[in-house]
Short mmCIF file of C-alpha atoms and ligand atoms in Angstrom, two decimals:
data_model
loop_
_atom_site.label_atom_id
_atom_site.label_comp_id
_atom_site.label_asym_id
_atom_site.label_seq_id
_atom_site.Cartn_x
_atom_site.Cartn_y
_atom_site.Cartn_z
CA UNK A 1 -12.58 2.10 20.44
CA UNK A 2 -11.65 0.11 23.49
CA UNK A 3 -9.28 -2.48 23.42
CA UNK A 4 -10.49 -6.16 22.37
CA UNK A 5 -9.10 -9.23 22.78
CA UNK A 6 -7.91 -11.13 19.80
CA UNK A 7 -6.81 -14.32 21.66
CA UNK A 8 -6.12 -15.42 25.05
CA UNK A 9 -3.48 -12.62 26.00
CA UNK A 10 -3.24 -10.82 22.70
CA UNK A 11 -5.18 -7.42 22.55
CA UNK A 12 -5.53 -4.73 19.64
CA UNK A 13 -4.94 -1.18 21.44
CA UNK A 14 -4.43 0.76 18.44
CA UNK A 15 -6.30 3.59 16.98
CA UNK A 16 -8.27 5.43 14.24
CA UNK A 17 -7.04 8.48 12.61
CA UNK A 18 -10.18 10.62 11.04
CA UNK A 19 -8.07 13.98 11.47
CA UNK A 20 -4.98 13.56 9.15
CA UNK A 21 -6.16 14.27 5.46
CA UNK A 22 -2.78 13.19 3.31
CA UNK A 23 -0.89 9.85 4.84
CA UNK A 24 2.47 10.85 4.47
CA UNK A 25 2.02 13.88 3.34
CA UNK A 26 0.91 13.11 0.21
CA UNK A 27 -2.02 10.31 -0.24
CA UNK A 28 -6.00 11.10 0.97
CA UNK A 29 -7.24 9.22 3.30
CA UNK A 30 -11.02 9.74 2.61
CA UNK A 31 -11.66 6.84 5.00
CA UNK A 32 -9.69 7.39 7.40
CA UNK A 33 -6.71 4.91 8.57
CA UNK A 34 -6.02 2.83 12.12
CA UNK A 35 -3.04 2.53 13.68
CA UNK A 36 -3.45 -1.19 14.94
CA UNK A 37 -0.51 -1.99 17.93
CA UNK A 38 -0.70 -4.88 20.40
CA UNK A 39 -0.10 -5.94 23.51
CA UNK A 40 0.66 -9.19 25.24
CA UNK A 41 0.05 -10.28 28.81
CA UNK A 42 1.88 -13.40 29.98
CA UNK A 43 4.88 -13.89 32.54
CA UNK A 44 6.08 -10.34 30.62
CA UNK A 45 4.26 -7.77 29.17
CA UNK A 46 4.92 -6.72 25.81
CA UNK A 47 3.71 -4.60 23.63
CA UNK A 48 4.12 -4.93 19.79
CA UNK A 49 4.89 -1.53 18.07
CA UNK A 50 3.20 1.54 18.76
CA UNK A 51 0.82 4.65 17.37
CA UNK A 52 1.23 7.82 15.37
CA UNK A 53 2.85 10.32 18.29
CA UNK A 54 -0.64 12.61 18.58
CA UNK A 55 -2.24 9.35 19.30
CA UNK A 56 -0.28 8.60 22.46
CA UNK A 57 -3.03 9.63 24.77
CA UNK A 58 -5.45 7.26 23.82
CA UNK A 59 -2.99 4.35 23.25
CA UNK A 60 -1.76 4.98 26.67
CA UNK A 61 -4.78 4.75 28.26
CA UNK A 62 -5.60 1.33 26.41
CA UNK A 63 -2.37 -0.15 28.27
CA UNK A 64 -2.97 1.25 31.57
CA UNK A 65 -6.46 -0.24 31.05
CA UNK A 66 -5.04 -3.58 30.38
CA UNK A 67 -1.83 -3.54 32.98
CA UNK A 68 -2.59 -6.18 35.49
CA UNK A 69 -1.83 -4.89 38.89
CA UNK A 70 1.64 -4.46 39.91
CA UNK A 71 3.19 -5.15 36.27
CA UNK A 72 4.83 -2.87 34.28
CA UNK A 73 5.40 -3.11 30.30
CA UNK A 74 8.62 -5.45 29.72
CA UNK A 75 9.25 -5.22 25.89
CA UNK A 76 7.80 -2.98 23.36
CA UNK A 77 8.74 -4.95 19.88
CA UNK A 78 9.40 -2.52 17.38
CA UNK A 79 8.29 -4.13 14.07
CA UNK A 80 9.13 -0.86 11.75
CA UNK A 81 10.30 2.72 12.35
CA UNK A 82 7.76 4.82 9.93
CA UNK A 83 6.83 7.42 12.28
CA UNK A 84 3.07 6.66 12.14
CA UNK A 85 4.24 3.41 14.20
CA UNK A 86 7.31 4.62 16.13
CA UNK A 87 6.07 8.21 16.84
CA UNK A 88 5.29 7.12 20.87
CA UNK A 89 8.56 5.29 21.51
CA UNK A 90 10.00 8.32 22.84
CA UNK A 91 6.92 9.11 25.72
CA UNK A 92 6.71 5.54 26.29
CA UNK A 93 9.83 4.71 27.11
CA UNK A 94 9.11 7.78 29.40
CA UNK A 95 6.21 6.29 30.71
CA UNK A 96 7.89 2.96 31.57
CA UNK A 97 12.08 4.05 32.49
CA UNK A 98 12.61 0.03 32.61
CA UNK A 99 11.17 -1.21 29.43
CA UNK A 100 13.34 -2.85 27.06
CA UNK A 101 13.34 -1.88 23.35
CA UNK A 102 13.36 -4.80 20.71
CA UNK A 103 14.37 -4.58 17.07
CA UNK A 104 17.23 -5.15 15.17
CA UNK A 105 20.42 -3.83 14.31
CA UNK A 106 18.61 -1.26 11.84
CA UNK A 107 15.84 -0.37 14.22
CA UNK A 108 18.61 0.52 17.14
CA UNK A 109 20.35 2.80 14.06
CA UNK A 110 16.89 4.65 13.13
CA UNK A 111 15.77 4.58 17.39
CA UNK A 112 18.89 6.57 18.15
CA UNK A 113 18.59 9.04 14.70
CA UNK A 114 15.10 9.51 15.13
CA UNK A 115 14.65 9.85 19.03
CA UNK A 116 17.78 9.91 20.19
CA UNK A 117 17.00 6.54 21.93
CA UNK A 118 20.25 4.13 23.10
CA UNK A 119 19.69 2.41 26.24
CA UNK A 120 17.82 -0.25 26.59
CA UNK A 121 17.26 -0.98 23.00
CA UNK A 122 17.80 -5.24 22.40
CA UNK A 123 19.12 -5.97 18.74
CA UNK A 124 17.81 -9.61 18.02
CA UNK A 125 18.49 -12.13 14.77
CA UNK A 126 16.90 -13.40 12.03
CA UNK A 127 14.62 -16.45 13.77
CA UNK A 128 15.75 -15.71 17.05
CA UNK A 129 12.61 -16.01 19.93
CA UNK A 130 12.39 -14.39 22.88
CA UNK A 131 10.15 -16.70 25.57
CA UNK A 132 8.00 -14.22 27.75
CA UNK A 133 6.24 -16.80 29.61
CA UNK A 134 3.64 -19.05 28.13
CA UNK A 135 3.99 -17.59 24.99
CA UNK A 136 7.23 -17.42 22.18
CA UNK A 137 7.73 -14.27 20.24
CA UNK A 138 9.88 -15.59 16.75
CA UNK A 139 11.17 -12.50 14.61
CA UNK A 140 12.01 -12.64 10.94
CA UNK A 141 13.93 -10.26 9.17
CA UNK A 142 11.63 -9.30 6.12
CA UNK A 143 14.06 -6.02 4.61
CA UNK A 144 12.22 -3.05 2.61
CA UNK A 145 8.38 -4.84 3.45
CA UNK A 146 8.44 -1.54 3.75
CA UNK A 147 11.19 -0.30 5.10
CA UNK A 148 15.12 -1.49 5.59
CA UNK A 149 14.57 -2.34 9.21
CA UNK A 150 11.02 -3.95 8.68
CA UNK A 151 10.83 -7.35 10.10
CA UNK A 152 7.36 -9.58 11.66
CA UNK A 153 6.80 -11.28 14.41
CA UNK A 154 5.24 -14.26 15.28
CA UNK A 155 3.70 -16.06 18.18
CA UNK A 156 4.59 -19.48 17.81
CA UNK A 157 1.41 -20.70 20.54
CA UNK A 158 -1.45 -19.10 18.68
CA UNK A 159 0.19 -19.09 15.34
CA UNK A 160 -0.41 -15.24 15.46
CA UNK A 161 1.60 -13.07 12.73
CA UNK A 162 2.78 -9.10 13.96
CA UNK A 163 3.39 -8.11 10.23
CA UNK A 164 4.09 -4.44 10.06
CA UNK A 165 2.76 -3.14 6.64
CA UNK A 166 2.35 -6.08 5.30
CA UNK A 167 -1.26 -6.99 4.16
CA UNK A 168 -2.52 -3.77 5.71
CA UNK A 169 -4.46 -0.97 3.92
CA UNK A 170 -6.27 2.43 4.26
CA UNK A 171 -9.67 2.93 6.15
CA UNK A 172 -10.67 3.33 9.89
CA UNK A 173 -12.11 0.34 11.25
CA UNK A 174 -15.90 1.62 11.85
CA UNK A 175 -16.72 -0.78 14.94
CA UNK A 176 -15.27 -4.24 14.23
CA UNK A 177 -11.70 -4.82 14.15
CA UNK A 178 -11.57 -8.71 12.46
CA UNK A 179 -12.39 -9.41 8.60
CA UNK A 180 -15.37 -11.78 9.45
CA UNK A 181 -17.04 -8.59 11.58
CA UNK A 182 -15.73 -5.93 8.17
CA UNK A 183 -16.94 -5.47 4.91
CA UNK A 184 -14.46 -6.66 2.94
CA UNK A 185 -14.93 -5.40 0.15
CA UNK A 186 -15.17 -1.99 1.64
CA UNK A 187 -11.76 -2.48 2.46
CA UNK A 188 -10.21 -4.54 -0.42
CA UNK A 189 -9.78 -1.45 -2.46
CA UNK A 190 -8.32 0.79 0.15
CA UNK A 191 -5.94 -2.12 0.53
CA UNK A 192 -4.53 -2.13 -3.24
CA UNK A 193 -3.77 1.19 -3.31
CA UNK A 194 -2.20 1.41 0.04
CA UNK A 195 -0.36 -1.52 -1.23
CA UNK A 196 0.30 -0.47 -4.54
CA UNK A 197 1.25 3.65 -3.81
CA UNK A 198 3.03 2.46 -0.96
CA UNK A 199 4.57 -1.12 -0.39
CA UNK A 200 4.49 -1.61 -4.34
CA UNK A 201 7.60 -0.67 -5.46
CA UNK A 202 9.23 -3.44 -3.46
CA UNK A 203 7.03 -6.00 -4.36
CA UNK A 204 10.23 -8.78 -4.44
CA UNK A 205 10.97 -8.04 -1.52
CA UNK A 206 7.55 -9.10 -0.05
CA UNK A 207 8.55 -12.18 -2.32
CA UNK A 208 11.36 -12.99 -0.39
CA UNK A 209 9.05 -12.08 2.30
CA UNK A 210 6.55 -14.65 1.12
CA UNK A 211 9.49 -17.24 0.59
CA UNK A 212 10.70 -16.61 4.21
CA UNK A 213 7.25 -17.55 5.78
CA UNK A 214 6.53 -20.61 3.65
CA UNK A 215 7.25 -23.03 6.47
CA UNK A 216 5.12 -20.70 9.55
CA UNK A 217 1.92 -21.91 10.12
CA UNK A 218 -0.19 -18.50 9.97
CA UNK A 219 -3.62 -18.71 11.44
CA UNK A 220 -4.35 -14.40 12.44
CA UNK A 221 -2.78 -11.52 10.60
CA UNK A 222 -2.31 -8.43 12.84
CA UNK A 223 -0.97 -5.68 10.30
CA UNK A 224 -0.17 -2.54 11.35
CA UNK A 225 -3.33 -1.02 9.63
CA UNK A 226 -6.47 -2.24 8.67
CA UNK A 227 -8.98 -5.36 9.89
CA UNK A 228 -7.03 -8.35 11.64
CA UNK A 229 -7.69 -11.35 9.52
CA UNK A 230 -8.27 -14.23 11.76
CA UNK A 231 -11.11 -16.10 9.88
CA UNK A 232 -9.28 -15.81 5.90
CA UNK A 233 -5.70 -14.72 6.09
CA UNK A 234 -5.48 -16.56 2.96
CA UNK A 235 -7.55 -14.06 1.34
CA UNK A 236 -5.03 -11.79 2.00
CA UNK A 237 -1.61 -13.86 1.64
CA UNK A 238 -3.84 -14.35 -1.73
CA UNK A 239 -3.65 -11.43 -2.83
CA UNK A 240 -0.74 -9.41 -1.58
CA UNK A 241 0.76 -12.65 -4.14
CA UNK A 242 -0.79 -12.00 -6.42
CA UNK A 243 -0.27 -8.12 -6.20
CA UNK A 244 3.26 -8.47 -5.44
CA UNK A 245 3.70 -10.85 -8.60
CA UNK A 246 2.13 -8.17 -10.47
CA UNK A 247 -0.79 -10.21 -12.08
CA UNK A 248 -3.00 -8.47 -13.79
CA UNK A 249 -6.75 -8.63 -14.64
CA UNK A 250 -8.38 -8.33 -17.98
CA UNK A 251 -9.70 -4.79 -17.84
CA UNK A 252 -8.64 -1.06 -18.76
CA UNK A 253 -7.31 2.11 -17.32
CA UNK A 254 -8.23 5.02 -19.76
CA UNK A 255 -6.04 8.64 -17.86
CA UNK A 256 -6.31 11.46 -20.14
CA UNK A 257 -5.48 15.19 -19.88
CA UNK A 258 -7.44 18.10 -21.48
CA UNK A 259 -7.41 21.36 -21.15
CA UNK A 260 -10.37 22.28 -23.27
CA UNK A 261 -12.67 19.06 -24.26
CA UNK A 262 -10.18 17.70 -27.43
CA UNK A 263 -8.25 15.42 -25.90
CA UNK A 264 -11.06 14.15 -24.06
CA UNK A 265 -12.88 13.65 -27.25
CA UNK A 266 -10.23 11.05 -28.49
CA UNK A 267 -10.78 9.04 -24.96
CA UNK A 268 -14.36 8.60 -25.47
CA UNK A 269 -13.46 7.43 -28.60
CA UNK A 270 -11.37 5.03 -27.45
CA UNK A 271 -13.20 3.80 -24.51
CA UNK A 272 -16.18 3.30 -27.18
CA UNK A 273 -14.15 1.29 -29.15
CA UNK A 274 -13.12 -0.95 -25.79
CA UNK A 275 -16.34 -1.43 -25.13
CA UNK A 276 -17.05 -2.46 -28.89
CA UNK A 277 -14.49 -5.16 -27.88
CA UNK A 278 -16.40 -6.44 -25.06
CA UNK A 279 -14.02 -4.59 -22.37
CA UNK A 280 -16.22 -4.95 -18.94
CA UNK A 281 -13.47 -3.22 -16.49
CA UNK A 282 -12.43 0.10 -17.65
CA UNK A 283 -11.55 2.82 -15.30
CA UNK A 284 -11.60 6.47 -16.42
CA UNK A 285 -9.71 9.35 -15.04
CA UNK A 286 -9.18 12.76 -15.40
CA UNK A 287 -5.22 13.21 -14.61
CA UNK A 288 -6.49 16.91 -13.73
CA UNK A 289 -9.02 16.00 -11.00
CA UNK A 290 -7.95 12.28 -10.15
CA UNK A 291 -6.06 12.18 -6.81
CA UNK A 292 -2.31 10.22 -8.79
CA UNK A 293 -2.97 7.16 -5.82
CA UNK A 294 -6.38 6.00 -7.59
CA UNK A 295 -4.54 5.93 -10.78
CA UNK A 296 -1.89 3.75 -9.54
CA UNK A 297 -4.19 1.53 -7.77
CA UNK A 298 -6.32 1.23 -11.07
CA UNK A 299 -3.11 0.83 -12.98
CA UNK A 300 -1.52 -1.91 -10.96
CA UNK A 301 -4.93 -4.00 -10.86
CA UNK A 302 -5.10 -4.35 -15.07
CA UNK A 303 -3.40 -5.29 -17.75
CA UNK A 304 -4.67 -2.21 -20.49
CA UNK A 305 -2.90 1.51 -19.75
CA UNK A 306 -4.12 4.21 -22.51
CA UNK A 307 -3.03 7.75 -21.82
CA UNK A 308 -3.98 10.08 -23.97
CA UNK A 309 -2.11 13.94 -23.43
CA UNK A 310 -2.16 17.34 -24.71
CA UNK A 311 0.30 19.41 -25.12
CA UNK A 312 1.82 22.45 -22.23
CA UNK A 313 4.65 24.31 -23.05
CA UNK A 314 6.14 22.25 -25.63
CA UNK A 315 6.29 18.97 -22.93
CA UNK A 316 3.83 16.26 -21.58
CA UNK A 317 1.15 17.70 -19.47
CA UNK A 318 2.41 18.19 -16.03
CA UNK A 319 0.25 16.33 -14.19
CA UNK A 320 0.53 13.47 -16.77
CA UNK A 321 4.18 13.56 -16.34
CA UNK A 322 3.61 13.19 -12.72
CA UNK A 323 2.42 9.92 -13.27
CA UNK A 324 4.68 8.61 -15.84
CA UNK A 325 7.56 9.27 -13.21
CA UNK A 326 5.27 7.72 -10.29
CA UNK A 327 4.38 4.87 -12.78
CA UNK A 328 8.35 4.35 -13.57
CA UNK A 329 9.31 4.43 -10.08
CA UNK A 330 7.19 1.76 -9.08
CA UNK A 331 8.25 -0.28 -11.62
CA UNK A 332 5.40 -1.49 -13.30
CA UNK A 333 6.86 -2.80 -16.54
CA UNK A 334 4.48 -5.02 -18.42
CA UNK A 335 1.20 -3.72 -19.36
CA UNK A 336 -0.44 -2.77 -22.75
CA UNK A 337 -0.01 0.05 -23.50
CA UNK A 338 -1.28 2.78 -26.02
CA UNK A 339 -1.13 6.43 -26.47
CA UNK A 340 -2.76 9.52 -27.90
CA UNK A 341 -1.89 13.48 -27.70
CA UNK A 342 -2.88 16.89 -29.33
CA UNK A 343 -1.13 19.84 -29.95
CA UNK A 344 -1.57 23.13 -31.29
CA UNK A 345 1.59 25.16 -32.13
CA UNK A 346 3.66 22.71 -30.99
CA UNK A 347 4.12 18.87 -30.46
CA UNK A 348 5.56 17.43 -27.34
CA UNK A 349 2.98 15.30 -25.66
CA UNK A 350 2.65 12.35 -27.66
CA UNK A 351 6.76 11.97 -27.84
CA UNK A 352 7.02 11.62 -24.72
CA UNK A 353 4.09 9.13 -24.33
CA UNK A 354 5.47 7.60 -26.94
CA UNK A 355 9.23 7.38 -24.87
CA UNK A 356 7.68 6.07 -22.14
CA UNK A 357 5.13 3.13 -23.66
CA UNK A 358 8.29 1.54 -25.16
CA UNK A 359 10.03 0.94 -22.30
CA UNK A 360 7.36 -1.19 -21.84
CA UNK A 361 7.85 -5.44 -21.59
CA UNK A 362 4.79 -5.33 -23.97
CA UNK A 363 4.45 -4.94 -27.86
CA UNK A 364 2.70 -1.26 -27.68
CA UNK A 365 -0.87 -1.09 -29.05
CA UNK A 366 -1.47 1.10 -31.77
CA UNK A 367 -2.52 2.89 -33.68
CA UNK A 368 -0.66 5.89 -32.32
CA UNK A 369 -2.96 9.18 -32.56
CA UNK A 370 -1.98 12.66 -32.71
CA UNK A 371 -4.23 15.38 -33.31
CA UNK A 372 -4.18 18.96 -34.27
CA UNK A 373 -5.53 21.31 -31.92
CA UNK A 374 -9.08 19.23 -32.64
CA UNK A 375 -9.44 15.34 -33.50
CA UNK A 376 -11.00 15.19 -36.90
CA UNK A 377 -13.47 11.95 -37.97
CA UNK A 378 -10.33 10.53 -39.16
CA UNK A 379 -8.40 11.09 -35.80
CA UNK A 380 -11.58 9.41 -33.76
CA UNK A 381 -11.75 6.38 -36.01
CA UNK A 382 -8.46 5.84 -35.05
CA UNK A 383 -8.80 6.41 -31.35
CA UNK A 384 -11.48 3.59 -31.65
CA UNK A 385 -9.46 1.26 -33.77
CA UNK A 386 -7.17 1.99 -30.88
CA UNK A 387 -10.10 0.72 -28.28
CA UNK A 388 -10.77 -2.18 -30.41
CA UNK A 389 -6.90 -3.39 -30.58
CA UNK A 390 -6.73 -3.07 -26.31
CA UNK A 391 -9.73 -4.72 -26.33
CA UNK A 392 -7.63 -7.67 -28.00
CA UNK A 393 -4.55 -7.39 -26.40
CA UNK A 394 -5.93 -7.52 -22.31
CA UNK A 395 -8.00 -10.55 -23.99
CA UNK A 396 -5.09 -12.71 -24.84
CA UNK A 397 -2.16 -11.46 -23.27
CA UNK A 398 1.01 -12.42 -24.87
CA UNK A 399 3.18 -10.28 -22.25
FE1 FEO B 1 2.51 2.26 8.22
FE2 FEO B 1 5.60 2.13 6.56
O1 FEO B 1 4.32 2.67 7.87
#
């Protein structure tokens, strides 16, 4: 994609990444993701962080395409140091000896421990601005949004926010850069569990974040991935809130394991018994074949969490423990939440389950079903009764 202008003097040069199949190593990326940077002609030319380092080619070529005559880049701003944004620093700098490196005193830390990188690095303040002509760059220090050094910057003449992760989200952008030339809603998923697998676990900090910006008059949200939002970036403030507060919607997420059929029995029998209770939103997975990030998305989006486990080697299911740890570590801490296991020769499962849903802020749902080897009629009545009681509790939270 070529560059395109977002305003006068503001381009997007970033780029789409089809190739990589596991962001960080460890979540798909079935759509793809962009690597959205940005550059700034005025008096100076900046440039406002820059592209996952295979990636350097193309972004290169998008400044040289842009470069009036006779200029060379001034400033790159270095919003945040994840290597899918700083991973060009290093040839850039290379490519232009004189250009000055902004960030703060964190960024200069991780610039110098990531690419060796020393000279010519500026450490600015919280709300300090750096005038590069016409226009005024302000930065704000926004801490662990995602990463210690993360901070956003805005251009105070077109009320333009550089916000690093923030309000950005899996998925190549196929053609049109903005959210009024997107779909959405194609993206709106991609976006929670970006946000959620990935930003999540801070969610006070984007708070504070939140709390910070009150006063700045936002009108276009460049993130570092996904559409620009120029025509609704309250959409977006909307609901990175909303996430961020962790409120939920009325609706269930049913994550079972089975090795042969049993304990899959029991969540049919519950999800009937949801339904019975006039559940609309429930979300089924198979903690075997489920990719963990879909889970988490699913989970942090409603109120209702029923897991339902056998038994391996005396313990929780591995792959279900995998997500108890993943669920703990992002601190989600106040949904309903019931449980079910089987065993054969040995319990294990449902103790653990058990462990776990009472650490929860919520009164747990019950009942609590455990069944041997196979659920009997009496076991399945109570995995609907089960249903039935979610059904009531997402319906009129009390938590
Ligand atoms: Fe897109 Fe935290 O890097």
């Amino acid at each position: 994609m070529k560059p395109t202008g977002i305003v006068e003097g503001i381009y997007w040069i970033g780029v789409n990444d089809f190739e990589t199949t596991l962001f960080e190593a460890l979540w798909p990326l079935p759509k793809g993701v962009s690597y959205n940077a940005y550059m700034l002609i005025d008096e100076k030319i900046v440039l406002v962080d820059t592209v996952k380092g295979p990636y350097f080619p193309a972004y290169l070529d998008k400044i040289k395409s842009l470069l009036p005559a006779g200029k060379k880049v001034d400033y790159l701003i270095v919003n945040h140091m994840e290597p899918d944004h700083s991973g060009s620093i290093k040839v850039l700098r290379e490519a232009f000896p004189d250009m000055k490196i902004v960030g703060n005193q964190k960024t200069a830390g991780m610039l110098e421990a990531f690419y060796g990188l020393k000279d010519g690095v500026v450490s600015i303040k919280d709300g300090e601005i750096l005038d590069i002509g016409a226009k005024k760059l302000e930065f704000h220090m926004t801490p662990m949004v995602h990463w210690p050094e993360t901070m956003m910057t805005f251009e105070k003449t077109t009320n333009t926010l550089f916000a690093g992760d923030a309000f950005g989200g899996f998925g190549a952008l196929n053609g049109g850069i903005f959210d009024d030339e997107v779909d959405v809603d194609y993206y709106e998923d991609e976006v929670l569990r970006y946000f959620s697998n990935i930003v999540g676990r801070y969610s006070s900090m984007v708070q504070k974040a939140f709390d910070k910006l009150k006063g700045v008059d936002i009108k276009i949200i460049c993130a570092t991935h996904g559409p620009i939002w120029r025509s609704n970036p309250a959409h977006i403030i909307e609901l990175y809130d909303r996430w961020s507060k962790q409120e939920t919607e009325e609706g269930v997420v049913l994550v079972y394991g089975s090795m042969y059929g049993n304990t899959q029995k029991m969540m049919e029998a519950v999800a009937t018994g949801l339904v019975q209770g006039g559940v609309e939103k429930i979300r089924v997975h198979n903690i075997s074949t489920s990719h963990l990030s879909f889970i988490i998305r699913d989970i942090w989006r409603f109120r209702g969490l029923v897991m339902g486990s056998c038994t391996y080697n005396m313990e929780l299911f591995p792959p279900m423990k995998q997500l108890v740890s993943a669920i703990e570590n992002r601190k989600i801490v106040d949904r309903n939440i019931g449980v079910f296991g089987s065993y054969t020769w040995s319990g294990g499962a449902l103790k653990e389950l058990q462990e776990f849903a009472s650490k929860s802020k919520c009164a747990q749902v019950l009942p609590v079903i455990e069944a041997k080897s196979s659920p009997t009629d009496e076991d399945i009545e109570k995995c609907i009764e089960l249903g039935l009681n979610m059904a009531k509790a997402v319906k009129s939270p009390t938590c």
